[in-house]
Amino acid sequence: MTFSIVGHGHDARGEAAWGVAVASKFLAVGNAVPAAVAGVGALATQADANVAWKGIGLSLLDEGATASVAVQRMIEEDDKRDHRQLGMVDGEGGAATYTGTACLDWAGGLAEDGPEGGGGVAIQGNVLAGPEVVDEMKRAWDAAAGEPLGRRLLAALAAGDAAGGDRRGRQSAALLVVSDGAGYAGLDDVAVDLRVDDHPDPVSELGRLLDLNDFYLTASTEDEKVPVTAELAAELDERARAAGHRDLAAWVGTENYEMRVAEDGSWIDRKVLDLLRGQH
C-alpha cells in the first residue's frame, strides 16, 4: 500500500546524509514507515509494517551489521515476514530490500550499493500500478546524482507518483533526512523531517514544504553569507526599526530567520538581506 526510497548521499553542505521518502494511500505514512540516524543508516518498513523494525534495524546497523545482513536477520525472526516489506541503507552506503511473498500485487523492489563513500539506494513498493513505478524511481534517482539527498529522494518519489504510484490513490507522503550537525542550530542530526498526513496531492505538497524547510531550517552555505560591516550593521538595524522591531535581532527572531543570520552578527544570508531591503 506504499512506495518508498531509502538512500545515502550528501546534504547541501557536502556532508554524508541518509534518508527516506515515502508516499501512500494511507493516513500519516510518515508516522509508520521511515527511520534514520546519521552515521548509522536509514530504513523503511511497510506493507503490513512491523514498526518495531525501525528500532531493531537501526540497532543492528549501529552494532556493525551491513544492510543485507540486518535485513536477513530481521525477516528470519519475524513469523509474519511474508506480509512485510523493508528497504535499508547502512552507514557505508550498502543497500538491501525485501518483499514478502504475501504482499499485495504489484509488489517488489530493487537495491543497489553505492560506490565507496555513499550513494546506496533501496526502492520498494506494494499495491503499485506496476513495476514501472520502481523503475521510474530508480531512473530519477540516477538522474539526480550530485543533488542534495533530500532533493534526490523527492525527485525519485515524484517520478514514482507520476508513474502511477499506489494504485489505490494518494493520501500522504513524508521525507526524512539526517546528517551530523544538520538539525536546528546544529544541535541534532535531523536535516529534514516533513510529513503531509492527508492531502489530495501529497508529493507535490511535500515539495512545497521542502522549499520552506531549505530556507527556514537549513543553515546558510558559505556562498550565501554576506559579511556584516559596520556600515551594513547600521543599515540592518535601521531597516529593522522601520519594520517595527527593536533591532535586527528582534526582526530575525520574529521572522524565524535564526538559521540564516550569525548569532554574533558577523554575517547575514543574502536572501534574508534582500527580504529586509525589499520590505521598504
mmCIF file of C-alpha atoms in Angstrom:
data_model
loop_
_atom_site.group_PDB
_atom_site.id
_atom_site.type_symbol
_atom_site.label_atom_id
_atom_site.label_comp_id
_atom_site.label_asym_id
_atom_site.label_seq_id
_atom_site.Cartn_x
_atom_site.Cartn_y
_atom_site.Cartn_z
ATOM 1 C CA MET A 1 0.000 0.000 0.000
ATOM 2 C CA THR A 2 3.085 2.170 -0.154
ATOM 3 C CA PHE A 3 6.142 3.084 -2.208
ATOM 4 C CA SER A 4 9.396 4.335 -0.752
ATOM 5 C CA ILE A 5 13.047 5.045 -1.411
ATOM 6 C CA VAL A 6 15.850 4.796 1.135
ATOM 7 C CA GLY A 7 19.135 6.411 0.165
ATOM 8 C CA HIS A 8 22.599 7.538 1.160
ATOM 9 C CA GLY A 9 24.181 10.686 -0.257
ATOM 10 C CA HIS A 10 25.161 14.160 0.904
ATOM 11 C CA ASP A 11 23.433 17.279 2.164
ATOM 12 C CA ALA A 12 23.804 20.857 0.910
ATOM 13 C CA ARG A 13 26.992 21.217 2.965
ATOM 14 C CA GLY A 14 28.546 18.206 1.262
ATOM 15 C CA GLU A 15 28.307 16.118 4.451
ATOM 16 C CA ALA A 16 27.184 12.477 4.409
ATOM 17 C CA ALA A 17 23.414 12.053 4.712
ATOM 18 C CA TRP A 18 20.884 9.229 4.970
ATOM 19 C CA GLY A 19 17.168 9.433 4.315
ATOM 20 C CA VAL A 20 13.770 8.083 3.317
ATOM 21 C CA ALA A 21 10.984 9.386 1.090
ATOM 22 C CA VAL A 22 7.624 7.607 1.109
ATOM 23 C CA ALA A 23 4.074 8.029 -0.214
ATOM 24 C CA SER A 24 0.902 6.012 0.244
ATOM 25 C CA LYS A 25 -2.895 5.834 0.205
ATOM 26 C CA PHE A 26 -2.633 5.680 3.972
ATOM 27 C CA LEU A 27 -3.096 8.312 6.658
ATOM 28 C CA ALA A 28 0.156 9.808 8.017
ATOM 29 C CA VAL A 29 2.514 7.333 6.381
ATOM 30 C CA GLY A 30 5.445 9.267 7.828
ATOM 31 C CA ASN A 31 4.419 8.092 11.283
ATOM 32 C CA ALA A 32 4.883 4.411 10.452
ATOM 33 C CA VAL A 33 7.431 3.880 7.685
ATOM 34 C CA PRO A 34 10.709 5.884 7.915
ATOM 35 C CA ALA A 35 13.564 5.817 10.403
ATOM 36 C CA ALA A 36 17.131 7.099 10.195
ATOM 37 C CA VAL A 37 20.148 8.016 12.325
ATOM 38 C CA ALA A 38 23.159 9.878 10.953
ATOM 39 C CA GLY A 39 26.227 7.698 10.616
ATOM 40 C CA VAL A 40 24.157 4.572 11.192
ATOM 41 C CA GLY A 41 21.718 4.299 8.288
ATOM 42 C CA ALA A 42 18.072 4.533 7.270
ATOM 43 C CA LEU A 43 15.163 2.192 6.621
ATOM 44 C CA ALA A 44 11.542 1.974 5.505
ATOM 45 C CA THR A 45 9.188 -0.655 6.939
ATOM 46 C CA GLN A 46 5.888 -1.072 5.060
ATOM 47 C CA ALA A 47 3.159 -3.384 3.662
ATOM 48 C CA ASP A 48 1.969 -4.996 6.920
ATOM 49 C CA ALA A 49 4.515 -2.747 8.564
ATOM 50 C CA ASN A 50 6.409 -4.002 11.570
ATOM 51 C CA VAL A 51 7.120 -0.653 13.201
ATOM 52 C CA ALA A 52 9.354 -2.372 15.754
ATOM 53 C CA TRP A 53 11.729 -2.997 12.848
ATOM 54 C CA LYS A 54 12.696 0.688 12.947
ATOM 55 C CA GLY A 55 14.436 0.384 16.281
ATOM 56 C CA ILE A 56 15.624 -3.166 15.664
ATOM 57 C CA GLY A 57 17.085 -2.355 12.260
ATOM 58 C CA LEU A 58 18.924 0.765 13.367
ATOM 59 C CA SER A 59 20.302 -1.101 16.384
ATOM 60 C CA LEU A 60 21.644 -3.879 14.149
ATOM 61 C CA LEU A 61 23.293 -1.324 11.877
ATOM 62 C CA ASP A 62 24.746 0.521 14.862
ATOM 63 C CA GLU A 63 26.259 -2.757 16.063
ATOM 64 C CA GLY A 64 28.067 -3.127 12.741
ATOM 65 C CA ALA A 65 25.729 -5.242 10.611
ATOM 66 C CA THR A 66 25.526 -4.396 6.915
ATOM 67 C CA ALA A 67 22.143 -3.622 5.393
ATOM 68 C CA SER A 68 21.894 -7.070 3.781
ATOM 69 C CA VAL A 69 22.820 -8.894 6.999
ATOM 70 C CA ALA A 70 20.421 -6.778 9.067
ATOM 71 C CA VAL A 71 17.520 -7.399 6.685
ATOM 72 C CA GLN A 72 18.172 -11.138 6.695
ATOM 73 C CA ARG A 73 18.257 -11.297 10.483
ATOM 74 C CA MET A 74 15.076 -9.260 10.799
ATOM 75 C CA ILE A 75 13.000 -11.360 8.419
ATOM 76 C CA GLU A 76 14.273 -14.632 9.898
ATOM 77 C CA GLU A 77 12.962 -13.598 13.307
ATOM 78 C CA ASP A 78 9.510 -12.396 12.133
ATOM 79 C CA ASP A 79 6.794 -15.021 11.656
ATOM 80 C CA LYS A 80 4.776 -12.544 9.533
ATOM 81 C CA ARG A 81 7.683 -11.878 7.171
ATOM 82 C CA ASP A 82 5.648 -12.963 4.127
ATOM 83 C CA HIS A 83 3.452 -9.897 4.675
ATOM 84 C CA ARG A 84 6.295 -7.436 5.298
ATOM 85 C CA GLN A 85 8.333 -5.157 3.083
ATOM 86 C CA LEU A 86 11.591 -3.471 4.023
ATOM 87 C CA GLY A 87 14.262 -1.277 2.482
ATOM 88 C CA MET A 88 17.517 -0.357 4.189
ATOM 89 C CA VAL A 89 20.773 1.510 3.614
ATOM 90 C CA ASP A 90 23.656 1.207 6.058
ATOM 91 C CA GLY A 91 26.242 3.716 7.205
ATOM 92 C CA GLU A 92 28.639 2.883 4.370
ATOM 93 C CA GLY A 93 26.050 3.044 1.588
ATOM 94 C CA GLY A 94 25.298 -0.668 1.377
ATOM 95 C CA ALA A 95 21.663 -1.349 0.452
ATOM 96 C CA ALA A 96 19.116 -4.150 0.719
ATOM 97 C CA THR A 97 15.410 -4.616 0.085
ATOM 98 C CA TYR A 98 12.904 -7.361 0.924
ATOM 99 C CA THR A 99 9.372 -8.091 -0.264
ATOM 100 C CA GLY A 100 7.342 -10.858 1.354
ATOM 101 C CA THR A 101 5.556 -13.341 -0.904
ATOM 102 C CA ALA A 102 2.130 -12.410 0.533
ATOM 103 C CA CYS A 103 2.405 -8.671 -0.207
ATOM 104 C CA LEU A 104 -0.376 -7.434 -2.473
ATOM 105 C CA ASP A 105 0.373 -7.016 -6.191
ATOM 106 C CA TRP A 106 2.176 -5.328 -7.646
ATOM 107 C CA ALA A 107 4.904 -5.647 -5.060
ATOM 108 C CA GLY A 108 8.673 -5.643 -5.406
ATOM 109 C CA GLY A 109 11.799 -3.566 -5.255
ATOM 110 C CA LEU A 110 15.456 -3.180 -6.061
ATOM 111 C CA ALA A 111 18.616 -2.334 -4.158
ATOM 112 C CA GLU A 112 21.991 -1.083 -5.301
ATOM 113 C CA ASP A 113 25.094 -0.468 -3.218
ATOM 114 C CA GLY A 114 26.715 2.887 -3.724
ATOM 115 C CA PRO A 115 30.348 3.469 -4.619
ATOM 116 C CA GLU A 116 32.791 3.834 -1.751
ATOM 117 C CA GLY A 117 31.681 6.792 0.303
ATOM 118 C CA GLY A 118 27.927 6.628 -0.354
ATOM 119 C CA GLY A 119 25.139 6.556 -2.858
ATOM 120 C CA GLY A 120 23.426 3.283 -1.965
ATOM 121 C CA VAL A 121 19.687 3.042 -2.599
ATOM 122 C CA ALA A 122 16.772 0.705 -1.864
ATOM 123 C CA ILE A 123 13.422 1.231 -3.624
ATOM 124 C CA GLN A 124 10.293 -0.811 -2.848
ATOM 125 C CA GLY A 125 6.527 -0.729 -3.074
ATOM 126 C CA ASN A 126 3.345 -2.764 -2.782
ATOM 127 C CA VAL A 127 -0.152 -2.383 -4.234
ATOM 128 C CA LEU A 128 1.516 -0.410 -7.009
ATOM 129 C CA ALA A 129 0.335 0.391 -10.523
ATOM 130 C CA GLY A 130 3.151 -1.880 -11.721
ATOM 131 C CA PRO A 131 6.920 -2.429 -11.776
ATOM 132 C CA GLU A 132 7.317 0.787 -13.765
ATOM 133 C CA VAL A 133 6.832 2.706 -10.512
ATOM 134 C CA VAL A 134 10.054 1.288 -9.094
ATOM 135 C CA ASP A 135 11.838 1.572 -12.450
ATOM 136 C CA GLU A 136 10.978 5.264 -12.829
ATOM 137 C CA MET A 137 12.037 5.989 -9.267
ATOM 138 C CA LYS A 138 15.445 4.448 -9.939
ATOM 139 C CA ARG A 139 15.770 6.380 -13.195
ATOM 140 C CA ALA A 140 15.019 9.667 -11.399
ATOM 141 C CA TRP A 141 17.406 8.811 -8.565
ATOM 142 C CA ASP A 142 20.217 8.236 -11.046
ATOM 143 C CA ALA A 143 19.405 11.412 -12.987
ATOM 144 C CA ALA A 144 19.586 13.493 -9.788
ATOM 145 C CA ALA A 145 23.095 12.323 -8.854
ATOM 146 C CA GLY A 146 25.002 15.212 -7.307
ATOM 147 C CA GLU A 147 21.920 16.862 -5.817
ATOM 148 C CA PRO A 148 21.481 17.113 -2.022
ATOM 149 C CA LEU A 149 19.915 13.915 -0.707
ATOM 150 C CA GLY A 150 16.535 15.441 0.164
ATOM 151 C CA ARG A 151 16.110 16.742 -3.386
ATOM 152 C CA ARG A 152 17.268 13.458 -4.863
ATOM 153 C CA LEU A 153 14.835 11.413 -2.770
ATOM 154 C CA LEU A 154 11.959 13.750 -3.593
ATOM 155 C CA ALA A 155 12.729 13.573 -7.328
ATOM 156 C CA ALA A 156 12.524 9.781 -7.166
ATOM 157 C CA LEU A 157 9.290 9.859 -5.162
ATOM 158 C CA ALA A 158 7.707 12.276 -7.642
ATOM 159 C CA ALA A 159 8.726 10.023 -10.536
ATOM 160 C CA GLY A 160 7.086 7.038 -8.861
ATOM 161 C CA ASP A 161 3.953 9.052 -8.227
ATOM 162 C CA ALA A 162 3.825 10.152 -11.875
ATOM 163 C CA ALA A 163 4.214 6.512 -12.962
ATOM 164 C CA GLY A 164 1.068 5.507 -11.082
ATOM 165 C CA GLY A 165 2.339 5.093 -7.529
ATOM 166 C CA ASP A 166 -0.069 3.417 -5.128
ATOM 167 C CA ARG A 167 -2.828 2.090 -7.401
ATOM 168 C CA ARG A 168 -5.476 2.878 -4.767
ATOM 169 C CA GLY A 169 -4.718 6.606 -4.943
ATOM 170 C CA ARG A 170 -2.945 9.311 -2.950
ATOM 171 C CA GLN A 171 -3.204 10.441 0.656
ATOM 172 C CA SER A 172 0.079 11.067 2.451
ATOM 173 C CA ALA A 173 3.821 11.430 1.965
ATOM 174 C CA ALA A 174 6.906 12.059 4.084
ATOM 175 C CA LEU A 175 10.590 12.906 3.816
ATOM 176 C CA LEU A 176 13.214 12.249 6.488
ATOM 177 C CA VAL A 177 16.902 13.147 6.039
ATOM 178 C CA VAL A 178 19.627 13.028 8.680
ATOM 179 C CA SER A 179 23.204 14.305 8.679
ATOM 180 C CA ASP A 180 25.567 15.044 11.578
ATOM 181 C CA GLY A 181 25.014 18.568 12.902
ATOM 182 C CA ALA A 182 22.415 19.444 10.274
ATOM 183 C CA GLY A 183 19.495 19.994 12.645
ATOM 184 C CA TYR A 184 18.115 23.210 14.116
ATOM 185 C CA ALA A 185 21.034 25.331 15.347
ATOM 186 C CA GLY A 186 23.279 22.347 14.608
ATOM 187 C CA LEU A 187 22.164 20.566 17.777
ATOM 188 C CA ASP A 188 20.898 17.297 16.281
ATOM 189 C CA ASP A 189 21.080 15.316 13.033
ATOM 190 C CA VAL A 190 17.610 15.971 11.578
ATOM 191 C CA ALA A 191 18.116 17.922 8.362
ATOM 192 C CA VAL A 192 14.574 17.315 7.045
ATOM 193 C CA ASP A 193 11.540 15.832 8.799
ATOM 194 C CA LEU A 194 8.444 16.706 6.778
ATOM 195 C CA ARG A 195 5.065 14.966 6.699
ATOM 196 C CA VAL A 196 1.967 15.539 4.607
ATOM 197 C CA ASP A 197 -0.571 13.461 6.503
ATOM 198 C CA ASP A 198 -3.758 13.871 4.436
ATOM 199 C CA HIS A 199 -3.755 15.706 1.107
ATOM 200 C CA PRO A 200 -5.093 15.167 -2.441
ATOM 201 C CA ASP A 201 -1.597 15.674 -3.911
ATOM 202 C CA PRO A 202 0.797 14.861 -1.073
ATOM 203 C CA VAL A 203 4.007 14.528 -3.104
ATOM 204 C CA SER A 204 3.653 17.991 -4.617
ATOM 205 C CA GLU A 205 2.817 19.402 -1.205
ATOM 206 C CA LEU A 206 5.924 17.719 0.178
ATOM 207 C CA GLY A 207 7.965 19.568 -2.447
ATOM 208 C CA ARG A 208 6.489 22.898 -1.344
ATOM 209 C CA LEU A 209 7.363 22.131 2.261
ATOM 210 C CA LEU A 210 10.909 21.145 1.322
ATOM 211 C CA ASP A 211 11.402 24.558 -0.279
ATOM 212 C CA LEU A 212 10.344 26.175 3.003
ATOM 213 C CA ASN A 213 12.498 23.795 5.023
ATOM 214 C CA ASP A 214 15.555 24.632 2.942
ATOM 215 C CA PHE A 215 15.079 28.321 3.665
ATOM 216 C CA TYR A 216 13.976 28.365 7.303
ATOM 217 C CA LEU A 217 15.606 25.255 8.767
ATOM 218 C CA THR A 218 18.817 24.823 6.776
ATOM 219 C CA ALA A 219 21.979 26.714 7.645
ATOM 220 C CA SER A 220 23.370 29.131 5.082
ATOM 221 C CA THR A 221 26.245 27.937 2.937
ATOM 222 C CA GLU A 222 29.449 29.954 2.789
ATOM 223 C CA ASP A 223 28.450 31.310 -0.625
ATOM 224 C CA GLU A 224 25.180 32.627 0.817
ATOM 225 C CA LYS A 225 26.801 34.550 3.669
ATOM 226 C CA VAL A 226 27.311 38.323 3.338
ATOM 227 C CA PRO A 227 29.870 39.755 5.815
ATOM 228 C CA VAL A 228 28.340 42.456 8.003
ATOM 229 C CA THR A 229 30.456 45.607 8.046
ATOM 230 C CA ALA A 230 29.837 48.476 10.452
ATOM 231 C CA GLU A 231 28.015 50.329 7.692
ATOM 232 C CA LEU A 232 25.814 47.324 6.853
ATOM 233 C CA ALA A 233 25.091 46.686 10.539
ATOM 234 C CA ALA A 234 23.761 50.235 10.887
ATOM 235 C CA GLU A 235 21.619 49.791 7.781
ATOM 236 C CA LEU A 236 20.213 46.486 9.066
ATOM 237 C CA ASP A 237 19.198 47.924 12.416
ATOM 238 C CA GLU A 238 17.656 50.957 10.725
ATOM 239 C CA ARG A 239 15.628 48.780 8.381
ATOM 240 C CA ALA A 240 14.549 46.503 11.231
ATOM 241 C CA ARG A 241 13.333 49.506 13.244
ATOM 242 C CA ALA A 242 11.474 50.799 10.190
ATOM 243 C CA ALA A 243 9.722 47.421 10.082
ATOM 244 C CA GLY A 244 8.580 47.949 13.685
ATOM 245 C CA HIS A 245 11.235 45.995 15.585
ATOM 246 C CA ARG A 246 13.754 46.945 18.261
ATOM 247 C CA ASP A 247 16.756 45.938 16.154
ATOM 248 C CA LEU A 248 17.882 43.334 13.625
ATOM 249 C CA ALA A 249 17.971 40.525 16.200
ATOM 250 C CA ALA A 250 14.341 41.176 17.125
ATOM 251 C CA TRP A 251 13.312 41.158 13.451
ATOM 252 C CA VAL A 252 15.223 37.910 12.835
ATOM 253 C CA GLY A 253 13.583 36.210 15.822
ATOM 254 C CA THR A 254 10.112 37.386 14.815
ATOM 255 C CA GLU A 255 10.502 36.166 11.234
ATOM 256 C CA ASN A 256 12.209 32.852 12.211
ATOM 257 C CA TYR A 257 15.428 33.515 10.290
ATOM 258 C CA GLU A 258 17.750 32.316 13.067
ATOM 259 C CA MET A 259 19.424 29.728 10.829
ATOM 260 C CA ARG A 260 20.215 32.438 8.262
ATOM 261 C CA VAL A 261 21.878 35.132 10.380
ATOM 262 C CA ALA A 262 25.035 34.745 12.502
ATOM 263 C CA GLU A 263 24.354 34.809 16.225
ATOM 264 C CA ASP A 264 27.296 37.187 16.670
ATOM 265 C CA GLY A 265 26.090 39.403 13.818
ATOM 266 C CA SER A 266 29.150 38.764 11.645
ATOM 267 C CA TRP A 267 27.156 37.741 8.545
ATOM 268 C CA ILE A 268 23.662 37.680 7.104
ATOM 269 C CA ASP A 269 22.235 35.406 4.445
ATOM 270 C CA ARG A 270 21.939 37.083 1.052
ATOM 271 C CA LYS A 271 18.274 36.071 0.688
ATOM 272 C CA VAL A 272 17.406 37.446 4.119
ATOM 273 C CA LEU A 273 19.210 40.689 3.330
ATOM 274 C CA ASP A 274 17.203 41.017 0.125
ATOM 275 C CA LEU A 275 13.981 40.363 2.040
ATOM 276 C CA LEU A 276 14.753 43.026 4.614
ATOM 277 C CA ARG A 277 15.672 45.570 1.986
ATOM 278 C CA GLY A 278 12.601 44.655 -0.048
ATOM 279 C CA GLN A 279 10.236 45.428 2.815
ATOM 280 C CA HIS A 280 10.930 49.180 2.365
#
